[in-house]
XYZ file of C-alpha atoms in Angstrom:
480
model
C 24.197 -2.726 4.070
C 22.799 -5.731 6.012
C 24.465 -4.401 9.190
C 22.921 -0.880 8.554
C 19.305 -2.743 8.125
C 19.300 -4.050 11.854
C 19.171 -0.292 13.289
C 19.909 0.476 16.698
C 18.765 -2.760 18.016
C 21.240 -5.895 18.100
C 19.644 -9.467 18.923
C 21.551 -9.440 22.420
C 19.386 -6.205 23.114
C 16.044 -7.780 22.107
C 16.689 -10.939 23.817
C 17.602 -8.856 26.752
C 14.014 -6.891 26.541
C 12.330 -10.058 26.020
C 13.577 -11.159 29.339
C 13.266 -7.938 31.434
C 9.382 -7.599 30.293
C 8.773 -11.356 30.670
C 7.677 -12.183 27.186
C 6.174 -15.544 26.721
C 5.763 -15.815 23.137
C 7.425 -14.550 19.490
C 5.335 -13.398 16.869
C 7.173 -14.214 13.385
C 5.290 -12.151 10.848
C 6.090 -11.484 7.052
C 3.833 -10.701 3.746
C 3.267 -13.494 1.359
C 3.444 -12.096 -2.460
C -0.467 -10.627 -2.250
C 0.957 -8.510 0.391
C -1.247 -10.367 3.167
C 0.437 -10.470 6.470
C 1.069 -14.380 7.773
C 2.444 -15.543 11.005
C 3.983 -18.158 13.354
C 4.160 -18.172 16.972
C 7.039 -19.290 18.838
C 7.898 -19.555 22.622
C 10.270 -17.015 23.620
C 12.880 -19.396 24.657
C 13.076 -20.798 21.650
C 14.772 -17.465 20.036
C 18.541 -17.299 20.593
C 20.896 -14.865 18.717
C 21.671 -17.656 16.512
C 18.098 -17.139 14.991
C 18.656 -13.596 14.081
C 21.478 -15.332 11.629
C 20.387 -18.665 10.712
C 16.508 -18.114 11.269
C 13.749 -20.217 12.326
C 12.915 -23.211 10.409
C 8.995 -22.947 10.705
C 7.982 -21.983 7.141
C 6.493 -24.666 4.682
C 6.443 -22.070 1.855
C 4.291 -24.087 -0.544
C 1.376 -23.059 1.601
C 1.945 -19.104 1.192
C 0.888 -17.537 -1.799
C 3.219 -17.090 -4.497
C 6.295 -18.509 -3.043
C 7.650 -21.986 -3.609
C 6.525 -25.272 -5.160
C 6.089 -28.581 -3.024
C 9.029 -30.188 -4.043
C 11.374 -27.213 -2.579
C 9.207 -26.160 0.487
C 11.493 -25.371 3.454
C 12.175 -22.020 4.369
C 13.100 -20.197 6.971
C 12.280 -17.110 8.897
C 15.243 -14.814 9.699
C 14.369 -12.271 12.466
C 14.640 -8.365 11.961
C 16.009 -7.093 15.488
C 14.762 -3.327 14.466
C 11.416 -4.331 14.052
C 10.608 -5.833 17.684
C 7.551 -4.821 19.266
C 5.008 -5.832 22.043
C 1.935 -6.991 21.249
C -1.302 -5.103 23.028
C -4.062 -7.100 22.739
C -2.870 -10.551 24.900
C -2.793 -10.655 28.630
C 0.274 -11.083 30.756
C 0.135 -15.072 31.212
C 0.688 -15.083 27.024
C 2.488 -11.784 26.793
C 3.393 -11.851 23.001
C 6.090 -9.571 20.839
C 6.253 -9.487 17.201
C 9.639 -9.322 14.612
C 8.874 -9.080 11.035
C 11.038 -11.323 9.115
C 12.926 -12.002 6.028
C 12.199 -15.246 4.640
C 14.974 -17.399 3.536
C 15.662 -20.814 1.274
C 16.426 -23.804 3.505
C 19.873 -25.773 3.498
C 21.932 -22.308 3.131
C 20.303 -21.475 -0.428
C 20.037 -17.830 0.617
C 17.309 -15.443 0.489
C 14.417 -16.355 -0.986
C 14.636 -13.689 -4.186
C 10.978 -12.901 -4.370
C 10.340 -12.484 -0.843
C 8.370 -9.059 -0.924
C 10.645 -7.384 1.985
C 13.701 -9.025 -0.240
C 12.290 -6.941 -3.103
C 12.064 -3.676 -1.321
C 15.344 -4.107 0.321
C 16.983 -4.642 -3.250
C 15.390 -1.331 -4.282
C 17.299 0.624 -1.748
C 20.492 -0.982 -2.911
C 19.968 -0.042 -6.390
C 19.150 3.292 -5.171
C 22.530 3.185 -3.464
C 24.512 2.021 -6.371
C 23.258 4.701 -8.503
C 24.922 7.381 -6.008
C 22.054 8.191 -4.113
C 22.217 8.082 0.139
C 18.320 7.480 0.643
C 14.457 7.859 -0.604
C 11.477 8.735 1.514
C 8.181 7.105 1.408
C 4.953 8.942 2.903
C 1.744 6.743 2.117
C -1.541 7.871 2.819
C -3.955 5.280 3.643
C -7.611 5.089 3.648
C -9.805 2.609 5.096
C -13.402 1.676 6.076
C -14.720 0.667 9.223
C -18.165 -1.147 9.613
C -20.260 -2.602 12.455
C -20.878 -5.981 10.475
C -19.872 -7.028 6.817
C -21.988 -10.388 5.555
C -21.473 -11.767 2.169
C -22.662 -15.495 0.403
C -20.426 -16.354 -2.711
C -19.892 -20.071 -2.134
C -23.300 -21.208 -3.253
C -23.733 -19.605 -6.414
C -26.674 -21.626 -7.572
C -28.784 -20.259 -4.500
C -27.664 -16.541 -5.203
C -24.932 -14.230 -4.466
C -24.751 -10.974 -2.487
C -23.085 -8.926 0.191
C -24.427 -6.870 3.180
C -22.544 -3.724 4.678
C -23.911 -2.349 7.927
C -22.856 1.267 9.513
C -24.516 3.574 11.957
C -22.784 6.358 9.817
C -24.003 4.915 6.690
C -26.805 7.130 4.605
C -28.825 3.585 3.925
C -28.665 3.455 8.108
C -31.631 4.423 10.090
C -29.599 6.483 12.317
C -30.370 10.345 13.670
C -27.074 11.681 12.280
C -26.256 9.771 8.789
C -23.457 10.689 6.486
C -24.620 11.389 2.918
C -22.607 9.920 -0.373
C -19.623 11.734 -0.508
C -20.172 14.097 2.305
C -18.131 12.603 5.086
C -14.871 14.704 4.953
C -14.151 16.112 8.398
C -17.404 16.134 10.034
C -17.630 16.412 13.656
C -18.895 13.997 16.259
C -21.854 12.863 16.421
C -21.828 12.011 13.019
C -17.934 10.618 12.693
C -18.805 7.981 15.176
C -15.112 6.554 14.654
C -13.037 9.065 16.399
C -12.189 7.057 19.438
C -11.698 4.340 17.118
C -8.868 6.160 15.380
C -7.623 7.501 18.571
C -7.127 4.477 19.541
C -5.614 3.191 16.439
C -3.180 6.298 16.939
C -2.172 5.342 20.232
C -1.262 1.814 19.433
C 0.955 2.587 16.619
C 2.844 5.349 18.588
C 3.014 3.635 21.988
C 3.546 0.081 20.850
C 5.164 0.208 17.083
C 6.840 3.648 17.284
C 4.928 4.844 14.691
C 4.387 8.085 14.879
C 0.911 9.904 13.144
C 0.411 13.189 11.648
C -3.776 13.595 12.092
C -6.751 11.437 11.724
C -10.058 12.316 10.547
C -13.125 10.943 8.406
C -12.582 10.682 4.554
C -15.309 11.571 1.938
C -17.416 8.178 1.878
C -20.190 7.542 3.541
C -20.300 4.462 6.297
C -17.333 4.745 7.703
C -14.243 5.701 5.577
C -11.152 7.058 7.580
C -7.747 8.032 7.378
C -4.959 7.863 9.852
C -1.425 9.813 8.535
C 1.660 8.146 9.514
C 4.916 10.083 9.305
C 7.166 9.039 6.245
C 10.247 6.704 6.391
C 12.785 4.972 4.566
C 11.327 2.428 1.819
C 11.322 -0.876 3.286
C 10.703 0.736 7.013
C 8.131 2.557 5.285
C 6.741 -0.533 3.844
C 6.892 -2.097 7.498
C 4.867 0.348 8.483
C 2.085 0.251 5.959
C 1.966 -3.786 7.132
C 1.780 -3.115 10.634
C -0.993 -0.189 10.087
C -3.356 -2.522 8.642
C -2.432 -5.207 11.475
C -3.207 -2.352 14.157
C -6.533 -1.219 12.656
C -7.906 -4.237 11.791
C -7.412 -5.801 15.222
C -8.790 -2.478 16.951
C -11.609 -2.810 14.850
C -12.130 -6.080 16.004
C -11.322 -5.225 19.748
C -14.252 -2.643 19.487
C -17.018 -5.175 17.768
C -16.135 -3.614 14.388
C -14.665 -5.144 10.890
C -12.209 -3.056 8.983
C -10.934 -3.652 5.203
C -8.608 -2.549 3.166
C -10.503 -3.604 0.064
C -10.523 -0.366 -2.085
C -14.494 0.180 -3.019
C -16.850 -1.807 -1.281
C -19.590 0.843 -1.718
C -21.095 1.437 -4.880
C -21.256 5.477 -5.783
C -19.376 6.946 -3.188
C -15.679 7.053 -3.034
C -13.196 4.561 -2.318
C -10.258 4.289 -0.741
C -6.464 4.841 -2.613
C -3.072 5.235 -0.798
C -1.477 7.700 -2.453
C 2.312 7.606 -2.020
C 4.570 10.728 -1.606
C 8.514 9.932 -2.480
C 11.671 11.936 -2.745
C 15.226 10.992 -3.391
C 18.005 12.416 -1.086
C 22.077 12.788 -1.166
C 23.704 13.724 2.076
C 21.174 15.212 3.553
C 19.844 17.171 0.760
C 16.554 16.964 -0.696
C 17.209 16.621 -4.373
C 13.614 16.834 -5.666
C 14.005 20.535 -4.796
C 15.015 23.390 -7.013
C 13.914 26.891 -5.795
C 14.943 28.012 -9.179
C 11.810 26.577 -10.696
C 8.770 28.894 -10.638
C 6.052 25.978 -11.458
C 6.577 24.071 -9.013
C 10.306 24.417 -7.060
C 10.995 21.027 -8.821
C 13.974 19.497 -9.768
C 15.285 18.427 -13.122
C 16.150 15.169 -11.318
C 12.455 15.142 -10.001
C 11.219 15.646 -13.676
C 13.014 12.588 -15.043
C 11.734 10.680 -11.881
C 8.239 11.532 -13.133
C 8.953 10.783 -16.799
C 9.607 7.312 -15.619
C 5.969 6.968 -13.339
C 4.489 8.283 -16.407
C 6.369 6.326 -19.016
C 5.457 2.911 -17.009
C 2.081 4.095 -15.741
C -0.011 1.254 -17.317
C 2.228 -1.452 -15.838
C 2.778 -0.340 -12.477
C -1.018 -0.394 -12.235
C -0.379 -4.472 -11.895
C 1.569 -3.398 -8.955
C -0.193 -0.657 -7.124
C -3.666 -1.496 -7.843
C -3.451 -5.152 -8.145
C -7.247 -6.509 -7.319
C -10.031 -6.442 -9.579
C -11.851 -4.330 -7.222
C -8.961 -1.706 -7.487
C -10.673 -0.915 -11.155
C -14.021 -0.476 -9.408
C -12.019 2.989 -7.671
C -10.297 3.826 -10.611
C -13.196 5.398 -12.535
C -13.906 9.444 -13.589
C -15.759 11.386 -10.625
C -14.829 9.769 -7.315
C -11.466 11.776 -6.817
C -9.677 8.633 -8.045
C -7.111 9.389 -11.125
C -8.185 7.919 -14.477
C -5.682 9.739 -16.645
C -2.125 9.859 -16.746
C -0.570 13.474 -16.488
C 1.373 15.320 -13.984
C 0.631 18.876 -12.115
C 0.600 20.825 -9.347
C -2.108 20.744 -6.559
C -4.195 18.999 -9.153
C -5.686 15.967 -7.669
C -7.419 14.911 -11.273
C -3.827 14.034 -12.319
C -1.855 11.050 -11.682
C 1.066 12.769 -10.317
C 0.433 15.770 -8.178
C 3.382 17.825 -6.655
C 2.061 19.483 -3.322
C 2.649 22.989 -3.230
C 1.533 24.201 0.401
C 4.430 26.207 1.014
C 6.920 28.007 -1.287
C 10.840 29.221 -0.359
C 13.803 26.913 0.686
C 12.227 26.629 4.317
C 10.293 23.745 2.452
C 12.885 22.320 0.715
C 12.527 19.282 2.955
C 8.980 18.528 1.915
C 9.497 18.451 -1.419
C 8.136 15.063 -2.876
C 6.215 13.660 -5.691
C 2.536 12.165 -4.877
C 1.766 9.320 -6.894
C -2.273 8.710 -6.452
C -3.015 5.541 -8.192
C -2.041 2.521 -5.152
C -4.637 1.476 -3.259
C -4.539 -0.057 0.244
C -4.625 -3.549 -1.228
C -1.380 -3.294 -2.672
C 1.393 -5.204 -1.429
C 3.404 -2.215 0.242
C 6.940 -3.674 -0.332
C 6.011 -4.253 -4.117
C 4.396 -0.908 -4.416
C 7.110 1.122 -3.289
C 9.976 -0.641 -4.874
C 8.101 -0.736 -8.370
C 7.419 2.925 -8.220
C 11.106 3.410 -7.447
C 12.311 1.294 -10.575
C 10.048 3.224 -12.459
C 11.291 6.436 -11.252
C 15.093 5.511 -11.649
C 14.480 4.636 -14.966
C 13.280 8.095 -15.884
C 16.308 9.172 -14.553
C 18.823 6.957 -16.531
C 17.206 7.590 -19.732
C 16.406 11.301 -18.841
C 12.592 10.811 -19.890
C 11.047 14.445 -20.134
C 7.472 14.725 -18.907
C 6.009 17.570 -21.124
C 3.642 20.457 -19.905
C 1.696 20.182 -16.443
C -2.524 19.818 -16.631
C -3.471 22.603 -14.786
C -7.526 21.655 -15.097
C -9.730 19.346 -14.344
C -8.871 16.160 -16.593
C -12.362 14.584 -15.699
C -14.074 17.434 -17.561
C -12.086 17.358 -20.463
C -13.759 16.077 -23.926
C -12.217 13.209 -25.719
C -10.858 15.363 -28.288
C -9.245 17.493 -26.036
C -7.452 14.943 -23.889
C -6.724 13.278 -27.371
C -5.011 16.857 -28.411
C -3.117 16.732 -25.117
C -1.821 13.280 -25.400
C -3.451 11.985 -22.249
C -3.463 8.516 -21.794
C -5.768 5.889 -19.739
C -4.896 3.830 -17.101
C -5.967 0.588 -17.216
C -9.429 0.071 -16.603
C -9.674 -3.705 -15.663
C -6.965 -5.850 -13.513
C -6.530 -8.021 -16.870
C -5.487 -4.968 -18.765
C -2.818 -4.140 -16.141
C -1.614 -7.951 -16.183
C -1.453 -7.099 -19.876
C 0.870 -3.585 -19.758
C 2.951 -5.620 -17.435
C 3.619 -8.439 -19.720
C 4.660 -5.834 -22.319
C 6.828 -3.633 -20.088
C 8.752 -4.970 -17.445
C 12.248 -4.496 -18.325
C 12.370 -1.416 -16.071
C 11.468 -3.726 -13.057
C 14.411 -5.838 -13.603
C 17.288 -4.099 -11.622
C 15.194 -4.740 -8.685
C 12.447 -7.629 -9.334
C 13.369 -11.116 -10.052
C 11.603 -12.565 -13.287
C 10.324 -15.072 -11.144
C 8.397 -12.553 -8.925
C 6.937 -10.902 -11.996
C 5.888 -14.349 -13.398
C 4.222 -15.545 -9.865
C 2.421 -11.754 -9.293
C 0.863 -12.054 -12.999
C -0.603 -15.797 -12.255
C -1.892 -14.845 -9.081
C -3.621 -11.816 -10.786
C -4.856 -13.414 -13.889
C -6.434 -16.056 -11.825
C -8.086 -13.856 -9.486
C -9.095 -11.835 -12.851
C -11.129 -15.143 -14.206
C -12.219 -16.218 -11.026
C -14.273 -12.890 -10.807
C -15.065 -12.424 -14.193
C -16.153 -16.070 -14.750
C -19.129 -15.435 -12.674
C -22.390 -14.056 -13.332
C -22.880 -10.635 -11.401
C -26.284 -9.902 -9.429
C -26.239 -6.712 -11.318
C -26.583 -8.374 -14.460
C -29.949 -9.801 -13.383
C -31.401 -6.298 -13.118
C -29.903 -5.484 -16.960
C -30.772 -8.868 -18.586
C -33.105 -11.016 -17.505
C -35.941 -9.982 -19.371
C -33.693 -9.871 -22.730
């Protein structure tokens, strides 16, 4: 399996390309447990064929969130030659290429088991053990691009607050502001970010070989965007998401703007999601498709897979919606899923089955869309956790019940209780509590240390936010 992951490129190919393209530096990239991209840059002359086997000993793991303690801090970065790409933002004198790396322990101790990329690769191995060839993952990533953002939270005794500036914003003095919830598909000049998104697509396609399907303005005011990238296998798709975030932030900076994957930066408007489309294949056949199913051409295998996602939806929240800000998004009224259920073509359900086309010509496109994730999620952990839940549903043959073919937001509490509709957690604390009581389904893929470290990180962040007075509390309670 390790050899297969090298793709079409060998270490010798990469070293030849570095020499031919006169690359001066190599940027070694990886993600921490929280999903932030990290890097160290080495002279290209320091990279050898042995680096791709033995690794580059340049990482103090105790300084990386969620990795290791100070007494076990020596880690190595082992580059994956299949991820080689030229970085477009550096001139000829410091021409730089990147390689995404696997994280290994020092002194020959093997993989760091809770390296997020290791968990994603273990998920693909688990899929193979169960007799399936591959899985495909297509994330729809939304994000915001602002002209300027400032905040002050480090001097709490003087006051706390933030400020967002955008020429598109409903509160700006622009001639063509975008009103709240009216940002979906407006043409220029209202959509001021078309050129920005096109430049992002150019960089993704020309430099990183990440193919894009379309780009457009999203529903919210003040610069909400979406660029659709084509699906890929699990680890490759997670690599692509990490690269996507990296490219968007760098292109924004080059154009004197700032991009954020924070799900809910704007009150009273839609937030950013990362809806994840997935399917399982064997020998070139999509196992989620069944033309005999009149409702959604969905196979029994796919139904069991959905059963696992629904069964573990609360626990999954801690991995697919992993920030306190994620739960500002997961509220009724803003197209984000709040209630646990499934349906075809229904965006108020946790799980949606797209049904744009019908018949065998669309068999390859049959997939499940899981809507709770947002772009703050670590893509390696998010995809691995969703696969773990789905496979648990297949193993246990978990039934999914009837679909919810109505707007769940408009159902009365009594009707929801009658239908047995559960709610997703309302806070990061509730999500962590759910994960604490329901993590057995993750154990074939996630080491227990990973789960414990994720819980520690998320609880720390939850309490950091919850213990601080909120500016709006002054409005609500100052005269109490």
